[in-house]
Coordinates of C-alpha atoms in Angstrom, one line a residue:
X1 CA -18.5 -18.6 40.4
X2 CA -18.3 -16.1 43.6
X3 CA -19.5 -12.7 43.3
X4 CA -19.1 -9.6 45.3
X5 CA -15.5 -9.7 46.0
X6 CA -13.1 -7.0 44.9
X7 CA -11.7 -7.6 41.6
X8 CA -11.7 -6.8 37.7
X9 CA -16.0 -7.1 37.5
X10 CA -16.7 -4.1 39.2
X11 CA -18.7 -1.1 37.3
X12 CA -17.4 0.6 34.6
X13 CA -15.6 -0.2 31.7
X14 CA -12.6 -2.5 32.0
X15 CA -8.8 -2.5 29.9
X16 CA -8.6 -6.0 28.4
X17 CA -5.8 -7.3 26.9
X18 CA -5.6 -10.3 24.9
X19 CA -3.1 -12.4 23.6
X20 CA -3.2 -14.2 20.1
X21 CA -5.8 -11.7 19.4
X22 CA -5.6 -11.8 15.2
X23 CA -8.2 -14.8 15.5
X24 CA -10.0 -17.7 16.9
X25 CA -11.1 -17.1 20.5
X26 CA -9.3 -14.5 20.8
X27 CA -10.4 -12.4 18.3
X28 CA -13.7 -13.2 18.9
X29 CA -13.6 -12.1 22.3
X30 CA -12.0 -8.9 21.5
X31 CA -14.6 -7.8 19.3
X32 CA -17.3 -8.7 21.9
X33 CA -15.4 -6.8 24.7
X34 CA -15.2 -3.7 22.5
X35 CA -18.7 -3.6 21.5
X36 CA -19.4 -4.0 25.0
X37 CA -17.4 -0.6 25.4
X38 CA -14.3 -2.4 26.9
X39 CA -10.6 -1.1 26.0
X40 CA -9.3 -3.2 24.4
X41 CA -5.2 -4.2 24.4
X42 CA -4.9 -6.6 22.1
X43 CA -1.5 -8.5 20.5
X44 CA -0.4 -11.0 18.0
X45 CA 2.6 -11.9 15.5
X46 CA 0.8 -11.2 12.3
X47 CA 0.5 -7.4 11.5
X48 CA -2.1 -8.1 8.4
X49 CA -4.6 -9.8 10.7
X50 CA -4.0 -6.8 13.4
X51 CA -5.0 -4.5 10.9
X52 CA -8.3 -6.8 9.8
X53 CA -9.4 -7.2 13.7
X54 CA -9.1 -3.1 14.0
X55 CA -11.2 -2.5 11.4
X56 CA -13.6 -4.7 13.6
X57 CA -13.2 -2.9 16.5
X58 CA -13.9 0.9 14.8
X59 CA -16.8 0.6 13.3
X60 CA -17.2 3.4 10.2
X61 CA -17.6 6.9 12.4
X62 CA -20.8 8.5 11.5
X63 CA -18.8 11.8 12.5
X64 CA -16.2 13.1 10.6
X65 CA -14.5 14.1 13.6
X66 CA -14.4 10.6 15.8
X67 CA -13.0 10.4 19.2
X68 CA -9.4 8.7 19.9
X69 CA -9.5 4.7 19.4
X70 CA -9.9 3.3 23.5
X71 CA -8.3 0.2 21.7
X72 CA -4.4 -0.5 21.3
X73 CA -3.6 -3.0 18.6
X74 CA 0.4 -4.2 18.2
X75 CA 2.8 -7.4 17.1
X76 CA 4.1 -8.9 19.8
X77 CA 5.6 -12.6 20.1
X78 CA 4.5 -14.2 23.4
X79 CA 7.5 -16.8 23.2
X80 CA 9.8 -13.7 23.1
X81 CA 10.4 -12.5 26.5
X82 CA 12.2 -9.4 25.1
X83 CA 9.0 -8.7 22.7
X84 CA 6.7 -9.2 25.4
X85 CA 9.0 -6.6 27.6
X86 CA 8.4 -4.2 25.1
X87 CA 4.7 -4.5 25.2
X88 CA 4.6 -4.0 29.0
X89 CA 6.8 -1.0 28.1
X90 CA 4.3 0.6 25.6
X91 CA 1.1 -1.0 27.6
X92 CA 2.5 1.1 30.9
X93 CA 3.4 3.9 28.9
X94 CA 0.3 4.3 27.2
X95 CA -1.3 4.1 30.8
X96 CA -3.3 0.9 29.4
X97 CA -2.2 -1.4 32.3
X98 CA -5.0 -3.6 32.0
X99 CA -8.0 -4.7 34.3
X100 CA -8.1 -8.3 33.0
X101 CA -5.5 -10.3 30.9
X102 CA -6.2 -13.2 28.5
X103 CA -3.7 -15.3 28.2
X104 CA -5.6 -17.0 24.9
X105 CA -2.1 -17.3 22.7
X106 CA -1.8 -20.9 22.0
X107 CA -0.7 -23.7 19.9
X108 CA -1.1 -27.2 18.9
X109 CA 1.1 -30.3 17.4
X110 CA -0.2 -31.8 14.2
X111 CA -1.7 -35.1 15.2
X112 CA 1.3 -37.6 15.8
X113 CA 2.3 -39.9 18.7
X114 CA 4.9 -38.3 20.8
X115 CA 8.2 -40.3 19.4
X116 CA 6.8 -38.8 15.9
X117 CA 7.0 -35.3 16.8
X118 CA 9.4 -33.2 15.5
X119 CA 11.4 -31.6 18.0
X120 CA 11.1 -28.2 16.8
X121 CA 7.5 -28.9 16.9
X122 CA 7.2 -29.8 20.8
X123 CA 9.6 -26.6 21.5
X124 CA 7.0 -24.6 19.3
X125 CA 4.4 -25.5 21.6
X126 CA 6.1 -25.6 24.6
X127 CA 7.0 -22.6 23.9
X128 CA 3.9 -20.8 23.0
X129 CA 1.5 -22.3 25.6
X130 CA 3.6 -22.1 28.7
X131 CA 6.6 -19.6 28.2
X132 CA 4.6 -17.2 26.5
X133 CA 2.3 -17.2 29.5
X134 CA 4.7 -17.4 31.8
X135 CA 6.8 -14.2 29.8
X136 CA 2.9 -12.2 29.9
X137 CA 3.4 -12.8 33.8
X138 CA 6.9 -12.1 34.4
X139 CA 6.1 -8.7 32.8
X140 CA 2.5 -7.7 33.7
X141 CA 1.5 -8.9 37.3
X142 CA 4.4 -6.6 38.2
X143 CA 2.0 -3.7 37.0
X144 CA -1.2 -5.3 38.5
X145 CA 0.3 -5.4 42.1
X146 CA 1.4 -1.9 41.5
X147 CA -2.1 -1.1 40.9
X148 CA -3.8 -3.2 43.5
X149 CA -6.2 -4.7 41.1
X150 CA -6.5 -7.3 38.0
X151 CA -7.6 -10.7 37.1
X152 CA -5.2 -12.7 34.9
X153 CA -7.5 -15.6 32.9
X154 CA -5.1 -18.1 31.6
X155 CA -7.0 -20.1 28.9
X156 CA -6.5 -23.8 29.7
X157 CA -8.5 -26.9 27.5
X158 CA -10.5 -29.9 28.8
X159 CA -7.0 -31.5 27.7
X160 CA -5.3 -29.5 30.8
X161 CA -7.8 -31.6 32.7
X162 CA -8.1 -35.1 30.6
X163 CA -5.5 -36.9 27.9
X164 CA -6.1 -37.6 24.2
X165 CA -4.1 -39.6 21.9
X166 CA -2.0 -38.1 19.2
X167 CA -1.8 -34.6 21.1
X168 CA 0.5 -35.0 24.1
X169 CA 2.3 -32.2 23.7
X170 CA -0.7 -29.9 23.8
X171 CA -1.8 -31.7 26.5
X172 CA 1.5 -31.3 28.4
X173 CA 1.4 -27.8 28.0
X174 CA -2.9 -27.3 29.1
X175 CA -1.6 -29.2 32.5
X176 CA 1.4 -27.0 32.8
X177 CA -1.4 -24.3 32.8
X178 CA -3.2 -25.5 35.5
X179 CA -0.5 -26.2 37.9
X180 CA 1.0 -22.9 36.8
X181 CA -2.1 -21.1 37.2
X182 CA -3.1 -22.7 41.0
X183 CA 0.7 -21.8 42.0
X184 CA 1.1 -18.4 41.1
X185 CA -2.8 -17.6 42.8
X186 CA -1.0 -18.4 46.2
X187 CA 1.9 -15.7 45.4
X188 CA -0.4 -12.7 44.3
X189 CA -1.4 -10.4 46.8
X190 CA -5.0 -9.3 47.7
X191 CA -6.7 -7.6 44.9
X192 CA -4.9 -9.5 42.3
X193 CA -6.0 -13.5 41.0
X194 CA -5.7 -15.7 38.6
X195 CA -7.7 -18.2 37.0
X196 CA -7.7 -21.2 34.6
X197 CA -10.5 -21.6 32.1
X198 CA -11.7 -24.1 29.2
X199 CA -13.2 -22.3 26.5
X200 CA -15.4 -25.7 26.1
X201 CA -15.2 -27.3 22.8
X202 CA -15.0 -24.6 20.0
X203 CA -15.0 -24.9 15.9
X204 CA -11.5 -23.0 15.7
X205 CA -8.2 -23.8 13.1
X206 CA -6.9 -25.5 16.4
X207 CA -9.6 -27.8 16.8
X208 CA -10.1 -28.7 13.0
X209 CA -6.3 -29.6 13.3
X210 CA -7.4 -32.6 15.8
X211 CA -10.7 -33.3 14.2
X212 CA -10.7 -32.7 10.9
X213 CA -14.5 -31.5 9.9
X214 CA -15.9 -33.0 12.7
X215 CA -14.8 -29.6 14.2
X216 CA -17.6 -28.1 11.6
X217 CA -20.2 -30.0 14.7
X218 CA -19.2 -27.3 17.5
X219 CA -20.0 -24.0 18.3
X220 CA -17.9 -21.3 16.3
X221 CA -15.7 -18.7 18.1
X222 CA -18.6 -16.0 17.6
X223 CA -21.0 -18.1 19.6
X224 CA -18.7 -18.7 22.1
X225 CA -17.6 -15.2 22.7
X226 CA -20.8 -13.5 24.8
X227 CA -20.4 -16.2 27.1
X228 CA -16.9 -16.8 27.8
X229 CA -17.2 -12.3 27.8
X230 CA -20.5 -12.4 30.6
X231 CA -18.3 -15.1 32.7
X232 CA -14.7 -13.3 32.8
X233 CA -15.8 -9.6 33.1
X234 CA -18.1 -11.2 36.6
X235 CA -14.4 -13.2 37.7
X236 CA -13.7 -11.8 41.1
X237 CA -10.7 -11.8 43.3
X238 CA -12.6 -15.1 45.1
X239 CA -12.2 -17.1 41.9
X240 CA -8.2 -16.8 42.8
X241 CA -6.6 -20.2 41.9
X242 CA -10.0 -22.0 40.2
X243 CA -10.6 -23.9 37.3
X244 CA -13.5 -22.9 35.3
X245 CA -15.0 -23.8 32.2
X246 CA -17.4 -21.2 29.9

């Protein structure tokens, strides 16, 4: 990974917003950004586990007086284009356009060969993994170009790169995301990148879906989150249109 270069790693403390935030990777890598000091932007479709992750990210104040929250928490559907206009809305209107987006939402089809998957169940993936990062773009690089500056980190799988059995639809969607990811990073204009990246092998509901609890055997999203934090908060404008792995 290049160095150097203009980009979301300079000094100082970055606006981060993550998608499927409420748990797995991505919660985990929201509550290492904000206990690095990072802002942290952070959405999901479950309102319950929104309110579990902020009490995460504010730790008890030992004053009774504590400064306002850096942090921004909110529902939002990535498959929605119309929610996720809404959260660009509120996002540029809370003067939170962010420094570095996550695209971590995600899905996975229940272990079945491909003439056994339910339709519904295909669209749901589809629909998650690539619309939903697609809709995140449509909305937000918009407010990066405006602002000369971000790095958009659109999480991928060693299955965007490789095939497995039994998940073809999640595979489908993981090389959507690299080809997606390579194409948009020759339309973005200096200052602005993108990049693909494989979290690696982590123990989250996703992987126990495949694996069953073989998954128990790999490193758990807390683990993984100080490393996959180091590497995307030192992605640089050079990185534009690579594919990484933490």
């Amino acid at each position: 990974m290049t160095k150097g270069a203009a980009g979301a790693a300079g000094a100082g403390k970055k606006t981060v917003l993550i998608t499927g935030a409420s748990r797995g990777l991505g919660r985990a890598l929201a509550v290492e950004m904000a206990r690095r000091g990072h802002a942290v932007v952070g959405c999901a479709r479950s309102h319950d586990a929104l309110h579990s992750l902020h009490a995460d990210l504010h730790p008890s104040p030992s004053s009774p007086s504590p400064s306002p929250s850096p942090h921004l928490l909110t529902t939002a559907d990535v498959r929605s284009d119309g929610s996720v206009r809404e959260l660009a809305k509120l996002v540029a209107e809370s003067r939170r356009v962010p420094d570095i987006i996550v695209n971590n939402a995600g899905a996975i089809n229940k272990n079945n060969k491909i003439w056994l998957v339910p339709a519904e169940e295909f669209d749901m993936v589809v629909d998650t993994n690539i619309k939903g990062t697609t809709n995140i773009l449509r909305h937000f690089l918009p407010l990066m170009i405006e602002k000369k500056q971000g790095i958009v980190v659109n999480i991928s799988s060693g299955w965007g790169r490789s095939a497995a059995a039994e998940v073809a639809p999640y595979c489908a969607t993981k090389w959507a995301i690299e080809g997606l990811t390579r194409s948009v990073a020759k339309e973005l204009p200096p200052g602005v990148a993108i990049i693909a990246l494989s979290p690696g092998v982590v123990n989250t509901d996703m992987l126990a879906s495949c694996f069953g609890s073989s998954a128990a055997l790999y490193q758990t999203p807390e683990a993984w989150a100080p490393k996959a934090a180091t590497m995307i908060l030192n992605l640089t404008t050079e990185d534009n249109g690579a594919s990484l792995t933490v």
